[in-house]
Tab-separated table of C-alpha atoms in Angstrom:
chain	number	residue	atom	x	y	z
A	290	MET	CA	170.877	121.044	37.060
A	291	THR	CA	171.193	117.993	34.840
A	292	GLN	CA	169.250	114.828	35.493
A	293	LYS	CA	172.516	112.956	36.094
A	294	THR	CA	173.659	115.486	38.709
A	295	SER	CA	170.316	115.551	40.489
A	296	ASN	CA	170.301	111.779	40.782
A	297	GLN	CA	173.744	111.447	42.374
A	298	MET	CA	172.276	111.842	45.844
A	299	TRP	CA	169.939	108.915	45.242
A	300	GLY	CA	172.599	106.512	43.979
A	301	GLY	CA	172.425	104.033	41.147
A	302	ARG	CA	169.494	102.130	42.590
A	303	PHE	CA	167.143	105.006	41.697
A	304	ALA	CA	168.425	106.048	38.296
A	305	ALA	CA	165.039	107.472	37.323
A	306	GLY	CA	165.117	110.055	40.116
A	307	PRO	CA	162.621	110.945	42.868
A	308	ASP	CA	159.658	109.360	41.036
A	309	ALA	CA	161.316	105.949	41.308
A	310	ILE	CA	161.961	106.495	45.006
A	311	MET	CA	158.328	107.368	45.607
A	312	GLU	CA	157.192	104.307	43.721
A	313	ALA	CA	159.561	102.110	45.723
A	314	ILE	CA	158.554	103.474	49.125
A	315	ASN	CA	154.852	103.533	48.278
A	316	ALA	CA	154.546	100.044	46.781
A	317	SER	CA	153.653	97.077	48.945
A	318	ILE	CA	153.009	94.458	46.265
A	319	GLY	CA	156.391	92.851	46.985
A	320	PHE	CA	154.993	91.501	50.255
A	321	ASP	CA	151.227	91.974	50.340
A	322	LYS	CA	150.770	89.656	47.345
A	323	ARG	CA	150.776	86.975	50.030
A	324	MET	CA	147.212	88.096	50.777
A	325	ALA	CA	145.953	87.383	47.247
A	326	ALA	CA	143.625	84.571	48.288
A	327	GLN	CA	142.163	86.664	51.099
A	328	ASP	CA	141.777	89.685	48.818
A	329	ILE	CA	139.884	87.671	46.249
A	330	ALA	CA	137.699	86.037	48.909
A	331	GLY	CA	136.786	89.475	50.252
A	332	SER	CA	135.993	90.790	46.770
A	333	ARG	CA	133.813	87.795	45.954
A	334	ALA	CA	131.829	88.278	49.167
A	335	HIS	CA	131.489	92.002	48.484
A	336	ALA	CA	130.299	91.470	44.896
A	337	ALA	CA	127.723	88.876	45.971
A	338	MET	CA	126.397	91.290	48.600
A	339	LEU	CA	126.216	94.189	46.113
A	340	ALA	CA	124.094	92.040	43.819
A	341	ALA	CA	121.863	90.818	46.653
A	342	GLN	CA	121.237	94.434	47.644
A	343	GLY	CA	120.465	95.476	44.056
A	344	ILE	CA	123.474	97.796	43.935
A	345	ILE	CA	124.935	95.972	40.922
A	346	SER	CA	123.275	93.558	38.528
A	347	ASP	CA	123.401	89.797	38.925
A	348	LYS	CA	125.055	89.620	35.506
A	349	ASP	CA	127.888	91.916	36.578
A	350	ALA	CA	128.273	90.058	39.883
A	351	GLU	CA	128.597	86.739	38.024
A	352	ALA	CA	131.198	88.209	35.655
A	353	ILE	CA	133.139	89.535	38.637
A	354	ARG	CA	132.933	86.168	40.412
A	355	GLU	CA	134.198	84.252	37.372
A	356	GLY	CA	136.891	86.811	36.678
A	357	LEU	CA	138.174	86.662	40.250
A	358	LEU	CA	138.321	82.864	40.123
A	359	THR	CA	140.314	83.099	36.902
A	360	ILE	CA	142.772	85.493	38.540
A	361	LEU	CA	143.091	83.245	41.603
A	362	SER	CA	143.933	80.329	39.318
A	363	GLU	CA	146.571	82.435	37.557
A	364	ILE	CA	148.156	83.426	40.858
A	365	GLU	CA	148.146	79.869	42.203
A	366	ALA	CA	149.718	78.630	38.973
A	367	GLY	CA	152.438	81.289	39.094
A	368	GLN	CA	151.184	82.853	35.866
A	369	PHE	CA	150.193	86.253	37.271
A	370	THR	CA	152.463	89.253	36.674
A	371	PHE	CA	152.568	91.563	39.679
A	372	SER	CA	153.238	95.242	38.965
A	373	THR	CA	154.996	97.598	41.364
A	374	ALA	CA	153.407	100.527	39.528
A	375	LEU	CA	150.009	99.276	40.707
A	376	GLU	CA	151.237	99.521	44.320
A	377	ASP	CA	149.458	96.672	46.091
A	378	ILE	CA	147.589	93.407	45.746
A	379	HIS	CA	144.217	95.161	45.596
A	380	MET	CA	145.052	97.322	42.572
A	381	ASN	CA	146.900	94.477	40.853
A	382	VAL	CA	143.844	92.234	41.098
A	383	GLU	CA	141.448	94.990	40.095
A	384	ALA	CA	143.525	95.950	37.037
A	385	ARG	CA	143.722	92.325	35.899
A	386	LEU	CA	139.998	91.905	36.502
A	387	LYS	CA	139.323	94.744	34.092
A	388	GLU	CA	141.506	93.022	31.492
A	389	VAL	CA	139.600	89.769	31.991
A	390	ILE	CA	135.949	90.973	32.148
A	391	GLY	CA	135.974	94.619	31.046
A	392	GLU	CA	133.511	97.223	32.306
A	393	PRO	CA	131.881	95.207	35.144
A	394	ALA	CA	135.217	95.211	36.956
A	395	GLY	CA	134.772	98.933	37.648
A	396	ARG	CA	131.643	98.234	39.708
A	397	LEU	CA	133.382	95.937	42.196
A	398	HIS	CA	134.737	98.788	44.311
A	399	THR	CA	131.291	100.293	44.912
A	400	GLY	CA	130.670	100.885	48.621
A	401	ARG	CA	134.175	100.074	49.828
A	402	SER	CA	137.653	101.606	50.017
A	403	ARG	CA	141.150	100.211	49.963
A	404	ASN	CA	141.172	101.075	53.661
A	405	ASP	CA	138.511	98.563	54.667
A	406	GLN	CA	139.683	96.188	51.932
A	407	VAL	CA	143.222	95.906	53.284
A	408	ALA	CA	141.962	95.721	56.863
A	409	THR	CA	139.740	92.795	55.858
A	410	ASP	CA	142.450	91.017	53.878
A	411	PHE	CA	145.006	91.366	56.645
A	412	ARG	CA	142.563	90.223	59.304
A	413	LEU	CA	141.635	87.169	57.234
A	414	TRP	CA	145.301	86.344	56.661
A	415	THR	CA	146.161	86.736	60.342
A	416	ARG	CA	143.182	84.602	61.327
A	417	ASP	CA	144.494	81.856	59.029
A	418	GLN	CA	147.889	82.076	60.763
A	419	VAL	CA	146.238	81.812	64.166
A	420	ASP	CA	144.461	78.658	62.977
A	421	ALA	CA	147.773	77.266	61.725
A	422	ALA	CA	149.471	78.052	65.049
A	423	ILE	CA	146.662	76.322	66.949
A	424	GLU	CA	147.079	73.176	64.854
A	425	GLY	CA	150.870	73.356	65.213
A	426	LEU	CA	150.593	73.615	68.985
A	427	LYS	CA	148.234	70.651	69.141
A	428	ALA	CA	150.702	68.549	67.153
A	429	LEU	CA	153.548	69.546	69.483
A	430	MET	CA	151.462	68.747	72.552
A	431	GLN	CA	150.635	65.322	71.111
A	432	ALA	CA	154.358	64.638	70.618
A	433	LEU	CA	155.053	65.678	74.200
A	434	LEU	CA	152.226	63.467	75.481
A	435	ALA	CA	153.749	60.482	73.678
A	436	GLN	CA	157.090	61.142	75.373
A	437	ALA	CA	155.395	61.603	78.752
A	438	GLU	CA	153.418	58.403	78.439
A	439	ALA	CA	156.515	56.384	77.494
A	440	GLY	CA	158.458	57.682	80.489
A	441	ALA	CA	155.776	58.352	83.096
A	442	ASP	CA	157.810	56.528	85.760
A	443	TRP	CA	161.377	57.204	84.559
A	444	VAL	CA	163.262	59.165	87.195
A	445	MET	CA	165.423	62.160	86.395
A	446	PRO	CA	166.763	65.135	88.321
A	447	GLY	CA	164.568	68.158	88.737
A	448	PHE	CA	166.490	71.417	88.766
A	449	THR	CA	166.335	74.877	90.251
A	450	HIS	CA	169.083	77.338	89.302
A	451	LEU	CA	170.248	74.460	87.021
A	452	GLN	CA	171.363	72.727	90.228
A	453	THR	CA	169.996	69.322	91.251
A	454	ALA	CA	166.919	69.928	93.420
A	455	GLN	CA	164.598	66.898	93.759
A	456	PRO	CA	163.921	63.807	91.671
A	457	VAL	CA	161.056	64.066	89.198
A	458	THR	CA	159.852	61.845	86.403
A	459	TRP	CA	160.551	62.255	82.709
A	460	GLY	CA	156.805	62.201	82.149
A	461	HIS	CA	156.308	65.019	84.638
A	462	HIS	CA	158.939	67.139	82.893
A	463	MET	CA	157.327	66.568	79.496
A	464	MET	CA	153.916	67.422	80.922
A	465	ALA	CA	155.270	70.738	82.204
A	466	TYR	CA	155.754	71.725	78.563
A	467	VAL	CA	152.285	70.442	77.679
A	468	GLU	CA	150.867	72.885	80.236
A	469	MET	CA	153.090	75.669	78.901
A	470	PHE	CA	152.035	75.197	75.281
A	471	ALA	CA	148.419	74.720	76.359
A	472	ARG	CA	148.477	78.291	77.624
A	473	ASP	CA	149.765	79.366	74.210
A	474	LEU	CA	146.918	77.412	72.636
A	475	SER	CA	144.463	79.209	74.902
A	476	ARG	CA	145.937	82.622	74.083
A	477	PHE	CA	145.707	82.058	70.322
A	478	THR	CA	142.146	80.768	70.717
A	479	ASP	CA	141.147	83.838	72.709
A	480	ALA	CA	142.857	86.142	70.212
A	481	ARG	CA	140.969	84.508	67.358
A	482	ALA	CA	137.632	85.181	69.022
A	483	ARG	CA	138.487	88.859	69.473
A	484	MET	CA	139.791	89.388	65.952
A	485	ASN	CA	136.822	87.725	64.258
A	486	GLU	CA	135.030	90.943	63.273
A	487	SER	CA	134.695	92.135	59.697
A	488	PRO	CA	135.962	95.598	58.696
A	489	LEU	CA	134.460	95.230	55.206
A	490	GLY	CA	131.949	97.960	54.462
A	491	ALA	CA	133.532	100.518	56.763
A	492	ALA	CA	134.790	102.091	53.505
A	493	ALA	CA	137.404	104.839	53.834
A	494	LEU	CA	136.516	105.688	57.444
A	495	ALA	CA	132.887	106.820	57.709
A	496	GLY	CA	130.888	103.988	56.184
A	497	THR	CA	129.006	104.373	52.910
A	498	SER	CA	125.729	105.789	51.644
A	499	PHE	CA	125.072	102.647	49.575
A	500	PRO	CA	122.575	100.240	51.190
A	501	ILE	CA	125.128	97.519	51.835
A	502	ASP	CA	124.621	94.514	54.116
A	503	ARG	CA	127.706	94.180	56.276
A	504	HIS	CA	126.285	91.228	58.173
A	505	MET	CA	126.038	89.303	54.903
A	506	THR	CA	129.686	89.851	53.989
A	507	ALA	CA	130.795	89.126	57.553
A	508	GLU	CA	128.978	85.801	57.507
A	509	ALA	CA	130.296	84.911	54.061
A	510	LEU	CA	133.869	85.432	55.242
A	511	GLY	CA	133.420	83.450	58.464
A	512	PHE	CA	133.387	86.450	60.787
A	513	ASP	CA	131.169	86.478	63.851
A	514	ARG	CA	129.927	90.012	63.192
A	515	PRO	CA	130.851	93.260	61.423
A	516	ALA	CA	133.045	95.721	63.309
A	517	ALA	CA	130.778	98.205	65.063
A	518	ASN	CA	132.659	101.457	64.377
A	519	SER	CA	133.881	102.368	60.916
A	520	LEU	CA	136.723	104.578	62.186
A	521	ASP	CA	138.049	101.781	64.383
A	522	ALA	CA	137.460	99.141	61.714
A	523	VAL	CA	139.908	100.656	59.224
A	524	SER	CA	142.521	101.789	61.751
A	525	ASP	CA	142.618	98.824	64.154
A	526	ARG	CA	145.640	96.544	64.058
A	527	ASP	CA	145.149	95.070	67.514
A	528	PHE	CA	144.471	91.715	65.880
A	529	ALA	CA	147.974	91.705	64.395
A	530	LEU	CA	149.546	92.953	67.619
A	531	GLU	CA	147.756	90.291	69.619
A	532	PHE	CA	148.908	87.621	67.177
A	533	LEU	CA	152.481	88.863	67.587
A	534	SER	CA	152.111	88.972	71.359
A	535	CYS	CA	150.852	85.387	71.449
A	536	ALA	CA	153.582	84.365	69.012
A	537	SER	CA	156.245	86.045	71.161
A	538	ILE	CA	155.224	84.177	74.304
A	539	CYS	CA	154.972	80.918	72.363
A	540	ALA	CA	158.415	81.476	70.824
A	541	MET	CA	159.802	82.167	74.303
A	542	HIS	CA	158.434	78.799	75.457
A	543	LEU	CA	159.924	77.101	72.416
A	544	SER	CA	163.242	78.782	73.195
A	545	ARG	CA	163.187	77.511	76.782
A	546	MET	CA	162.630	73.962	75.629
A	547	ALA	CA	165.244	74.339	72.917
A	548	GLU	CA	167.740	75.439	75.576
A	549	GLU	CA	167.026	72.305	77.579
A	550	LEU	CA	167.511	70.123	74.509
A	551	VAL	CA	170.846	71.813	73.803
A	552	ILE	CA	171.963	71.131	77.376
A	553	TRP	CA	170.498	67.626	77.581
A	554	SER	CA	172.070	66.479	74.323
A	555	SER	CA	175.565	67.581	75.384
A	556	ALA	CA	178.256	65.059	76.272
A	557	GLN	CA	178.207	66.381	79.839
A	558	PHE	CA	174.515	65.501	80.324
A	559	ARG	CA	173.670	62.767	77.790
A	560	PHE	CA	170.015	62.942	78.834
A	561	VAL	CA	168.691	62.756	75.252
A	562	VAL	CA	169.841	61.794	71.803
A	563	LEU	CA	168.464	63.965	69.023
A	564	SER	CA	167.876	62.339	65.656
A	565	ASP	CA	170.175	62.992	62.709
A	566	ARG	CA	167.258	64.756	61.005
A	567	PHE	CA	167.567	67.672	63.444
A	568	SER	CA	171.326	67.688	64.024
A	569	THR	CA	174.388	68.617	61.991
A	570	GLY	CA	178.067	67.723	62.028
A	571	SER	CA	181.185	69.838	62.248
A	572	SER	CA	183.348	70.743	59.272
A	573	ILE	CA	186.520	70.034	61.267
A	574	MET	CA	185.589	67.918	64.326
A	575	PRO	CA	184.271	64.517	63.217
A	576	GLN	CA	182.936	63.567	66.651
A	577	LYS	CA	180.512	66.485	66.815
A	578	LYS	CA	176.731	66.193	66.568
A	579	ASN	CA	175.360	69.683	66.921
A	580	PRO	CA	171.750	70.464	67.966
A	581	ASP	CA	171.435	73.151	65.309
A	582	ALA	CA	167.650	72.953	64.973
A	583	ALA	CA	167.243	73.587	68.702
A	584	GLU	CA	169.726	76.459	68.580
A	585	LEU	CA	167.913	78.082	65.678
A	586	ILE	CA	164.569	77.709	67.435
A	587	ARG	CA	166.172	79.408	70.428
A	588	ALA	CA	167.048	82.371	68.209
A	589	LYS	CA	163.602	82.771	66.622
A	590	ILE	CA	162.271	84.669	69.639
A	591	GLY	CA	164.448	87.624	68.610
A	592	ARG	CA	162.803	87.982	65.228
A	593	ILE	CA	159.290	87.372	66.518
A	594	PHE	CA	159.530	89.655	69.526
A	595	GLY	CA	161.238	92.246	67.329
A	596	ALA	CA	158.232	92.183	65.011
A	597	ASN	CA	155.947	92.762	67.991
A	598	VAL	CA	157.947	95.806	69.081
A	599	ALA	CA	158.196	97.118	65.506
A	600	LEU	CA	154.446	97.067	64.894
A	601	THR	CA	153.768	98.605	68.305
A	602	MET	CA	156.077	101.472	67.355
A	603	VAL	CA	154.307	101.898	64.005
A	604	MET	CA	150.901	102.166	65.677
A	605	LYS	CA	151.681	104.114	68.844
A	606	GLY	CA	151.438	107.648	67.428
A	607	LEU	CA	148.766	107.335	64.748
A	608	PRO	CA	145.655	109.513	64.904
A	609	LEU	CA	142.381	108.058	63.649
A	610	ALA	CA	141.713	106.782	61.140
A	611	TYR	CA	144.024	105.376	58.431
A	612	SER	CA	147.596	106.560	57.827
A	613	LYS	CA	150.073	105.264	55.273
A	614	ASP	CA	152.312	104.233	58.166
A	615	MET	CA	150.009	101.234	58.487
A	616	GLN	CA	151.404	99.806	55.267
A	617	GLU	CA	154.362	98.863	57.481
A	618	ASP	CA	152.135	96.494	59.457
A	619	LYS	CA	152.539	93.398	57.297
A	620	GLU	CA	156.151	92.459	56.608
A	621	GLN	CA	157.014	91.858	60.250
A	622	VAL	CA	153.802	89.884	60.833
A	623	PHE	CA	154.501	87.746	57.770
A	624	ASP	CA	158.056	87.095	58.962
A	625	ALA	CA	156.961	86.310	62.516
A	626	ALA	CA	154.271	83.902	61.324
A	627	ASP	CA	156.710	82.101	59.030
A	628	ASN	CA	159.291	81.719	61.786
A	629	LEU	CA	156.788	80.668	64.436
A	630	MET	CA	155.391	77.908	62.216
A	631	LEU	CA	158.905	76.768	61.307
A	632	ALA	CA	159.914	76.657	64.978
A	633	LEU	CA	156.759	74.759	65.961
A	634	ALA	CA	157.284	72.207	63.207
A	635	ALA	CA	160.965	71.740	64.063
A	636	MET	CA	160.275	71.331	67.783
A	637	THR	CA	157.497	68.840	67.065
A	638	GLY	CA	159.895	66.857	64.901
A	639	MET	CA	162.652	66.926	67.503
A	640	VAL	CA	160.352	65.873	70.341
A	641	GLY	CA	158.895	63.088	68.256
A	642	ASP	CA	162.306	61.777	67.226
A	643	MET	CA	164.375	62.233	70.383
A	644	THR	CA	165.374	59.299	72.554
A	645	ALA	CA	165.671	59.746	76.301
A	646	ASN	CA	168.715	58.083	77.868
A	647	ARG	CA	166.952	56.403	80.786
A	648	PRO	CA	170.095	55.082	82.561
A	649	ALA	CA	171.743	58.518	82.426
A	650	LEU	CA	168.573	60.177	83.690
A	651	GLU	CA	168.315	57.766	86.618
A	652	ALA	CA	171.974	58.046	87.526
A	653	ALA	CA	171.715	61.833	87.574
A	654	ALA	CA	168.465	61.719	89.558
A	655	GLY	CA	170.209	60.218	92.575
A	656	ALA	CA	173.200	62.530	92.518
A	657	GLY	CA	173.603	65.844	94.287
A	658	PHE	CA	171.714	64.853	97.467
A	659	SER	CA	168.444	65.046	95.544
A	660	THR	CA	166.465	63.245	98.280
A	661	ALA	CA	167.469	65.674	101.042
A	662	THR	CA	163.971	67.172	101.115
A	663	ASP	CA	162.486	63.670	101.436
A	664	LEU	CA	164.699	63.126	104.473
A	665	ALA	CA	163.575	66.406	106.020
A	666	ASP	CA	159.923	65.543	105.353
A	667	TRP	CA	160.425	62.129	106.989
A	668	LEU	CA	161.895	63.726	110.098
A	669	VAL	CA	158.763	65.884	110.348
A	670	ARG	CA	156.353	62.999	109.772
A	671	ALA	CA	158.074	60.228	111.724
A	672	LEU	CA	159.659	62.172	114.591
A	673	GLY	CA	157.246	65.117	114.871
A	674	MET	CA	160.143	67.508	114.376
A	675	PRO	CA	159.420	71.131	113.369
A	676	PHE	CA	160.349	71.552	109.724
A	677	ARG	CA	163.002	74.187	110.428
A	678	ASP	CA	164.707	71.805	112.856
A	679	ALA	CA	164.397	68.989	110.315
A	680	HIS	CA	165.963	71.246	107.708
A	681	HIS	CA	168.926	71.845	110.008
A	682	VAL	CA	169.383	68.148	110.799
A	683	THR	CA	169.200	67.241	107.118
A	684	GLY	CA	171.770	69.902	106.279
A	685	SER	CA	174.131	68.364	108.851
A	686	LEU	CA	173.617	64.918	107.311
A	687	VAL	CA	174.332	66.308	103.822
A	688	ALA	CA	177.534	67.847	105.135
A	689	LYS	CA	178.532	64.513	106.671
A	690	ALA	CA	177.864	62.655	103.413
A	691	GLU	CA	179.714	65.295	101.421
A	692	ALA	CA	182.747	64.994	103.715
A	693	LYS	CA	182.664	61.224	103.333
A	694	GLY	CA	182.329	61.510	99.539
A	695	CYS	CA	179.059	59.602	99.365
A	696	ASP	CA	175.351	60.268	98.926
A	697	LEU	CA	172.709	60.284	101.673
A	698	PRO	CA	171.517	56.663	101.192
A	699	ASP	CA	175.141	55.535	101.597
A	700	LEU	CA	175.406	56.815	105.162
A	701	SER	CA	174.970	54.114	107.799
A	702	LEU	CA	172.242	54.318	110.431
A	703	THR	CA	174.930	54.807	113.076
A	704	GLU	CA	176.347	57.777	111.188
A	705	MET	CA	172.893	59.290	110.895
A	706	GLN	CA	172.215	58.767	114.603
A	707	GLU	CA	175.411	60.664	115.374
A	708	VAL	CA	173.544	63.697	114.050
A	709	HIS	CA	170.166	62.834	115.600
A	710	GLU	CA	169.775	59.778	117.811
A	711	ALA	CA	166.043	59.296	117.121
A	712	ILE	CA	166.549	58.439	113.439
A	713	THR	CA	165.554	54.822	112.664
A	714	ASP	CA	166.239	52.533	109.723
A	715	GLU	CA	162.816	53.462	108.356
A	716	VAL	CA	164.551	56.532	106.930
A	717	PHE	CA	166.044	54.433	104.144
A	718	THR	CA	162.568	53.853	102.688
A	719	VAL	CA	162.388	57.509	101.617
A	720	LEU	CA	165.928	58.035	100.381
A	721	GLY	CA	165.695	56.197	97.048
A	722	VAL	CA	164.753	58.296	94.021
A	723	HIS	CA	161.916	55.959	93.036
A	724	ASN	CA	160.479	56.185	96.537
A	725	SER	CA	160.860	59.948	96.374
A	726	VAL	CA	158.891	60.446	93.179
A	727	ALA	CA	156.243	57.891	94.165
A	728	SER	CA	155.576	59.829	97.366
A	729	ARG	CA	154.805	63.103	95.574
A	730	MET	CA	151.106	62.323	95.271
A	731	SER	CA	149.751	65.855	95.716
A	732	TYR	CA	147.698	67.164	92.799
A	733	GLY	CA	150.106	68.259	90.092
A	734	GLY	CA	152.942	66.291	91.665
A	735	THR	CA	155.539	64.116	89.966
A	736	ALA	CA	154.250	60.734	91.174
A	737	PRO	CA	153.761	58.433	88.160
A	738	ALA	CA	150.098	57.944	89.076
A	739	ARG	CA	149.526	61.694	88.982
A	740	VAL	CA	151.457	62.050	85.741
A	741	ARG	CA	149.330	59.389	84.066
A	742	GLU	CA	146.173	61.165	85.240
A	743	GLN	CA	147.333	64.384	83.562
A	744	ILE	CA	148.307	62.529	80.381
A	745	ALA	CA	144.829	60.984	80.216
A	746	ARG	CA	143.193	64.386	80.799
A	747	TRP	CA	145.135	66.065	78.006
A	748	LYS	CA	144.697	63.193	75.582
A	749	ASP	CA	140.966	63.462	76.121
A	750	THR	CA	141.038	67.259	75.760
A	751	LEU	CA	143.029	67.217	72.525
A	752	SER	CA	140.973	64.438	70.988
């Protein structure tokens, strides 16, 4: 069979035949070059430890250190040529190190394997992304706190089923998202503590016979301790899965808020005005101002959650220790991290720039019989009525107001007494939306005083 005939099944992309296909499927340099800084940091720590333990000479360790710094500078300057033939970032760096310093480069890999090397690099990279997510969440929470503080006593409708339920304050609504993103902050913080173990020195899977000091390299790389089992150290990707899990929940929260911004900025609601920086126009309808940034944030959950599922599927059937399947652990994590940080930054920008339409919020707060629960509560407090009876009386009053085409405060005392004769004019003190929110003084309630307490608590916590 001719070479041309044998290659027809592979198509033009792989003109060189099966060898080219193997190179393409085996190489990871196209994406794992993102871990160059972490790879070099791990190698520097390893070389310093080898010298301290007398495994290599101080002279060789210094040559390795200087050579690695040279390579890092080349990569940062965009002057490094990555080779697919060398498969991954580890072999690319090692090959260049040999070109730069010669024979000492061959001693760098003493006492380690690519298995523990990649596990260390990836863990370091993921830890950096966790740190970035933590800072991004703090910035978003600060933007939400600023909105909450500005509108701590602005009334707006609270919703259930997207139907008007009870009046709340703008500040209270903003603080709900502070609590939501605070849980994300807590999850990332917890995940960081669990992932902060060093795989370096686990070697291929069984450890090494060289007298290495794994505690030294762990400390040099900012880890709390070395991983305690060499088999687990090279085959664990829980740290990446936990990052993706935290990112998925965080992206879901971002999507929920994005949905509200899409609704609130519509002509039907007019609750907020988004800045031009995070909106776009229409190619055909000149009146349009589309909340595209919010809509795109809303879509990011698909990519991030998809990455979580993809990596779970990669890992679910793997026996200990390392399998080549695990090369498929990075691309989805890289993509998820990029999209999470983009969504966090965009949401922070939108929250910081948006303007709440206070008159529209207040007008909507009083619509839809939003103080019906306040009326029922008053009947219980003032008349000693069982709540179920009060609920029934209030429902009758709502029906009367609805038939009249007015809201509850617009009913006269006489009309109310037609439903229940014991009602007094004191009832009107609870029917206004400002009275309603001011009365919700229970811990965690929407009363402006309670909202300001929570704002102060979170400002202190974040500072």
